[in-house]
mmCIF file of C-alpha atoms in Angstrom:
data_model
loop_
_atom_site.group_PDB
_atom_site.id
_atom_site.type_symbol
_atom_site.label_atom_id
_atom_site.label_comp_id
_atom_site.label_asym_id
_atom_site.label_seq_id
_atom_site.Cartn_x
_atom_site.Cartn_y
_atom_site.Cartn_z
ATOM 1 C CA MET A 205 177.831 -96.973 -57.241
ATOM 2 C CA PRO A 206 179.355 -96.217 -53.916
ATOM 3 C CA GLY A 207 179.264 -92.627 -52.739
ATOM 4 C CA MET A 208 177.258 -91.305 -55.934
ATOM 5 C CA SER A 209 173.757 -91.869 -57.326
ATOM 6 C CA GLY A 210 173.088 -92.117 -60.985
ATOM 7 C CA LEU A 211 171.224 -88.628 -60.584
ATOM 8 C CA ASP A 212 174.386 -87.211 -58.939
ATOM 9 C CA LEU A 213 176.451 -88.541 -61.874
ATOM 10 C CA GLN A 214 174.076 -87.198 -64.405
ATOM 11 C CA ARG A 215 174.339 -83.639 -62.760
ATOM 12 C CA GLN A 216 178.257 -83.840 -62.660
ATOM 13 C CA LEU A 217 178.002 -84.615 -66.513
ATOM 14 C CA MET A 218 175.837 -81.557 -67.105
ATOM 15 C CA VAL A 219 178.030 -79.121 -65.029
ATOM 16 C CA ARG A 220 180.868 -80.307 -67.086
ATOM 17 C CA ASP A 221 178.816 -79.869 -70.308
ATOM 18 C CA TRP A 222 179.515 -83.499 -71.317
ATOM 19 C CA GLN A 223 176.686 -84.283 -73.564
ATOM 20 C CA VAL A 224 176.689 -88.170 -73.293
ATOM 21 C CA PRO A 225 173.305 -89.990 -73.744
ATOM 22 C CA VAL A 226 172.448 -91.576 -70.208
ATOM 23 C CA ILE A 227 170.131 -94.279 -69.801
ATOM 24 C CA MET A 228 169.232 -94.877 -66.015
ATOM 25 C CA ILE A 229 168.460 -98.646 -64.540
ATOM 26 C CA THR A 230 166.902 -98.896 -61.083
ATOM 27 C CA ALA A 231 165.047 -101.328 -59.111
ATOM 28 C CA ARG A 232 163.705 -98.463 -56.863
ATOM 29 C CA GLY A 233 160.188 -97.333 -57.158
ATOM 30 C CA GLU A 234 160.123 -94.234 -54.906
ATOM 31 C CA PRO A 235 157.769 -91.440 -55.657
ATOM 32 C CA GLY A 236 158.763 -88.642 -58.138
ATOM 33 C CA LEU A 237 161.657 -90.751 -59.362
ATOM 34 C CA GLU A 238 160.722 -90.646 -63.070
ATOM 35 C CA ALA A 239 160.158 -87.074 -62.889
ATOM 36 C CA ARG A 240 163.636 -86.236 -61.403
ATOM 37 C CA VAL A 241 165.407 -88.541 -63.991
ATOM 38 C CA ALA A 242 163.754 -86.753 -66.818
ATOM 39 C CA ALA A 243 164.631 -83.404 -65.305
ATOM 40 C CA SER A 244 168.048 -84.511 -65.136
ATOM 41 C CA GLY A 245 168.357 -84.861 -68.752
ATOM 42 C CA ALA A 246 168.611 -88.736 -68.918
ATOM 43 C CA ILE A 247 167.303 -90.238 -72.121
ATOM 44 C CA CYS A 248 165.313 -92.945 -70.363
ATOM 45 C CA LEU A 249 164.810 -94.818 -67.117
ATOM 46 C CA LEU A 250 164.519 -98.603 -67.186
ATOM 47 C CA LYS A 251 162.959 -100.202 -64.035
ATOM 48 C CA LYS A 252 164.153 -103.630 -63.239
ATOM 49 C CA PRO A 253 163.102 -106.171 -64.408
ATOM 50 C CA PHE A 254 162.795 -104.825 -67.785
ATOM 51 C CA GLY A 255 162.292 -106.610 -71.195
ATOM 52 C CA ALA A 256 164.574 -106.542 -74.119
ATOM 53 C CA ASP A 257 161.788 -104.350 -76.075
ATOM 54 C CA ALA A 258 162.286 -101.549 -73.366
ATOM 55 C CA LEU A 259 166.004 -101.838 -73.673
ATOM 56 C CA VAL A 260 166.054 -101.377 -77.289
ATOM 57 C CA GLY A 261 163.628 -98.621 -77.257
ATOM 58 C CA CYS A 262 166.062 -96.673 -74.961
ATOM 59 C CA LEU A 263 168.943 -97.529 -77.102
ATOM 60 C CA GLU A 264 167.419 -96.155 -80.022
ATOM 61 C CA LYS A 265 166.513 -92.961 -78.291
ATOM 62 C CA ALA A 266 170.039 -92.687 -77.097
ATOM 63 C CA LEU A 267 171.488 -93.113 -80.684
ATOM 64 C CA GLU A 268 169.143 -90.422 -82.064
ATOM 65 C CA ILE A 269 171.033 -87.740 -80.308
#
C-alpha cells in the first residue's frame, strides 16, 4: 500500500475504535514482525507463500469475533 503499511492501517483502525477483524499478509520475514502484528490487534499474520489451510484457519478466527 503506497504511503502506509498494514501496521499503520491497523493502528488507524484502533484509534478510530473500528473493530474490524484484520488478517495481515506479508512476504517479509523481519525480526519481531509477528510480535508487532499480534500487539497491533490483528487476528492473524499469513506469510507468503501460505496454504489454503492457513488461510481458512485465519478466516475462522476472524469470524469468531
